[in-house]
């Protein structure tokens, strides 16, 4: 059973307008909202995050890095839907995580890089037009999140042949797919509720 007061952050590792993972993230947010969760659908295209490098960081942390840290930190549970690029997750997602995990010197609130990540419950989804559904991206993303002290749900879901999975309004058309996504939502929110006490 979903606890209605648990905030859930949902976002895609792709910002392409017709992205299958963006569609899956939106459908996931709708399913979680319908079940009573307090959902925030985050779009990484709303954040101006240059490619990370130390020289740029030394000149000052971009304002949108702080915004991203705040959004991640404010939600005890997340669902990430990621594409698979060359058997792994995309540079866009890695860059966002790299910036969000940077400690900020002289800033007492963000002096610890892992703060936005530590103790967060993260459910993982992937969508791909291929037959494996992007499952290999999840096998690479999981250890990265564990390194940052997240708790990754054992239940994950990879949506194969994702180009056929949504109707014209972006809703999931297959009951088995809907159940797979709902299982990740339920497990993430259940664990976040347990960890919150």
Coordinates of C-alpha atoms in Angstrom, one line a residue:
X1 CA 0.0 0.0 0.0
X2 CA 1.4 3.4 -0.9
X3 CA 1.8 6.0 1.8
X4 CA 0.2 9.2 0.5
X5 CA 2.6 11.5 2.4
X6 CA 5.8 10.2 0.9
X7 CA 7.1 12.6 -1.8
X8 CA 8.3 10.8 -4.9
X9 CA 10.6 12.3 -7.5
X10 CA 10.3 10.9 -11.0
X11 CA 12.7 11.8 -13.9
X12 CA 14.1 10.5 -17.2
X13 CA 17.7 10.2 -18.2
X14 CA 16.7 11.6 -21.6
X15 CA 15.4 15.1 -22.5
X16 CA 14.6 14.3 -26.2
X17 CA 11.1 15.5 -27.0
X18 CA 9.9 12.1 -28.2
X19 CA 12.0 10.1 -25.8
X20 CA 10.5 6.7 -24.8
X21 CA 12.0 7.1 -21.3
X22 CA 10.4 10.6 -21.0
X23 CA 7.1 8.9 -21.9
X24 CA 7.7 6.2 -19.4
X25 CA 8.6 8.7 -16.6
X26 CA 5.4 10.7 -17.3
X27 CA 3.3 7.5 -17.3
X28 CA 5.0 6.4 -14.1
X29 CA 4.2 9.8 -12.4
X30 CA 0.6 9.4 -13.5
X31 CA 0.4 5.9 -12.0
X32 CA 2.0 7.0 -8.7
X33 CA -0.3 10.0 -8.5
X34 CA -3.4 7.9 -9.1
X35 CA -2.3 5.7 -6.3
X36 CA -2.1 8.6 -3.9
X37 CA 1.7 9.5 -3.9
X38 CA 2.9 13.1 -3.9
X39 CA 4.7 13.2 -7.2
X40 CA 7.1 15.7 -8.6
X41 CA 8.0 15.1 -12.3
X42 CA 11.4 16.6 -12.9
X43 CA 12.7 17.4 -16.4
X44 CA 16.5 17.6 -16.7
X45 CA 16.1 20.0 -19.6
X46 CA 15.0 22.6 -17.1
X47 CA 18.5 22.6 -15.6
X48 CA 21.4 24.4 -17.2
X49 CA 24.2 21.9 -16.4
X50 CA 27.4 22.2 -18.5
X51 CA 29.6 19.2 -18.9
X52 CA 31.4 18.9 -15.6
X53 CA 35.1 19.8 -15.3
X54 CA 37.1 21.0 -12.3
X55 CA 38.2 24.3 -13.9
X56 CA 34.6 25.3 -14.4
X57 CA 33.7 24.2 -10.9
X58 CA 36.6 26.3 -9.5
X59 CA 35.0 29.4 -11.1
X60 CA 31.8 28.9 -9.2
X61 CA 29.0 26.3 -9.0
X62 CA 26.3 26.9 -11.5
X63 CA 23.0 28.0 -9.9
X64 CA 21.1 25.1 -11.4
X65 CA 23.4 22.6 -9.6
X66 CA 22.0 24.0 -6.3
X67 CA 18.5 23.7 -7.7
X68 CA 19.1 20.1 -8.6
X69 CA 20.6 19.2 -5.3
X70 CA 17.6 20.7 -3.5
X71 CA 15.1 18.8 -5.6
X72 CA 16.9 15.5 -5.1
X73 CA 17.3 16.1 -1.4
X74 CA 13.7 17.0 -0.8
X75 CA 12.4 13.6 -2.0
X76 CA 13.0 10.4 0.0
X77 CA 12.0 8.3 -3.0
X78 CA 12.9 8.6 -6.6
X79 CA 12.1 6.7 -9.8
X80 CA 14.6 7.1 -12.7
X81 CA 13.8 6.0 -16.2
X82 CA 17.0 5.7 -18.3
X83 CA 17.8 5.0 -21.9
X84 CA 20.6 2.6 -22.8
X85 CA 23.5 4.0 -24.8
X86 CA 26.1 1.5 -25.9
X87 CA 25.1 -0.8 -23.1
X88 CA 25.1 1.8 -20.4
X89 CA 23.3 4.9 -19.2
X90 CA 23.6 8.2 -21.0
X91 CA 26.1 11.1 -20.5
X92 CA 23.3 13.5 -19.6
X93 CA 22.3 11.4 -16.6
X94 CA 25.9 10.9 -15.5
X95 CA 26.7 14.6 -15.8
X96 CA 23.7 15.5 -13.7
X97 CA 24.7 13.0 -11.0
X98 CA 28.3 14.2 -11.1
X99 CA 27.3 17.8 -10.5
X100 CA 24.7 17.0 -7.9
X101 CA 27.3 14.9 -5.9
X102 CA 30.0 17.6 -5.8
X103 CA 30.7 19.1 -2.4
X104 CA 30.6 22.9 -2.4
X105 CA 33.5 24.4 -0.6
X106 CA 32.5 27.2 1.8
X107 CA 28.8 26.2 1.7
X108 CA 27.8 24.6 5.0
X109 CA 24.6 23.2 3.6
X110 CA 26.2 21.4 0.7
X111 CA 29.7 20.7 2.0
X112 CA 29.1 16.9 1.9
X113 CA 28.7 15.7 -1.7
X114 CA 26.6 12.7 -0.9
X115 CA 24.0 14.7 0.9
X116 CA 21.4 14.7 -1.9
X117 CA 21.8 11.0 -2.4
X118 CA 22.5 9.3 1.0
X119 CA 19.6 7.2 2.2
X120 CA 17.4 7.9 -0.8
X121 CA 15.3 5.0 -2.1
X122 CA 15.6 4.7 -5.9
X123 CA 13.6 2.6 -8.2
X124 CA 15.0 2.0 -11.7
X125 CA 13.2 1.7 -15.0
X126 CA 14.5 1.6 -18.6
X127 CA 12.8 1.7 -22.0
X128 CA 14.1 0.8 -25.4
X129 CA 12.7 0.0 -28.8
X130 CA 14.8 -3.2 -28.7
X131 CA 14.1 -6.6 -27.2
X132 CA 16.1 -6.2 -24.0
X133 CA 14.4 -3.0 -22.9
X134 CA 17.6 -1.2 -21.8
X135 CA 18.3 -3.7 -19.0
X136 CA 22.1 -3.3 -19.4
X137 CA 21.8 0.4 -18.5
X138 CA 20.3 -0.5 -15.1
X139 CA 23.1 -2.9 -14.3
X140 CA 25.6 0.0 -14.7
X141 CA 23.5 2.6 -13.0
X142 CA 22.8 0.5 -9.9
X143 CA 26.4 0.4 -8.6
X144 CA 26.8 4.2 -9.2
X145 CA 23.8 4.9 -7.0
X146 CA 25.0 2.4 -4.4
X147 CA 28.4 4.2 -4.3
X148 CA 26.5 7.4 -3.5
X149 CA 24.7 5.7 -0.6
X150 CA 21.3 5.3 -2.2
X151 CA 19.2 2.2 -1.5
X152 CA 18.2 0.8 -4.9
X153 CA 15.1 -1.3 -5.0
X154 CA 15.6 -5.0 -5.9
X155 CA 12.7 -4.7 -8.2
X156 CA 13.5 -3.0 -11.5
X157 CA 11.7 -3.0 -14.8
X158 CA 13.0 -2.7 -18.4
X159 CA 10.4 -2.0 -21.1
X160 CA 11.2 -3.8 -24.4
X161 CA 9.7 -2.7 -27.7
X162 CA 8.8 0.6 -25.9
X163 CA 7.7 2.2 -29.2
X164 CA 4.5 0.1 -29.0
X165 CA 3.9 0.6 -25.3
X166 CA 2.0 3.9 -25.2
X167 CA -1.2 5.3 -26.7
X168 CA -1.6 8.7 -28.3
X169 CA -2.0 10.3 -24.8
X170 CA 1.1 8.6 -23.5
X171 CA -0.6 6.0 -21.3
X172 CA 0.7 2.5 -21.0
X173 CA -1.4 0.2 -23.1
X174 CA -0.4 -3.2 -21.7
X175 CA -1.5 -4.6 -18.3
X176 CA 1.7 -6.5 -17.8
X177 CA 3.8 -3.4 -18.4
X178 CA 1.7 -1.3 -16.1
X179 CA 2.0 -4.0 -13.4
X180 CA 5.8 -4.0 -13.8
X181 CA 6.1 -0.3 -13.4
X182 CA 3.6 -0.3 -10.5
X183 CA 5.7 -2.9 -8.8
X184 CA 8.8 -0.6 -8.8
X185 CA 6.7 2.3 -7.6
X186 CA 5.2 0.3 -4.7
X187 CA 8.5 -1.1 -3.6
X188 CA 10.3 2.3 -3.7
X189 CA 7.5 4.0 -1.6
X190 CA 7.2 1.1 0.8
X191 CA 11.0 1.2 1.5
X192 CA 11.0 5.0 1.8
X193 CA 8.2 4.8 4.3
X194 CA 10.1 2.2 6.3
X195 CA 13.3 4.2 6.3
X196 CA 11.4 7.3 7.4
X197 CA 10.1 5.4 10.4

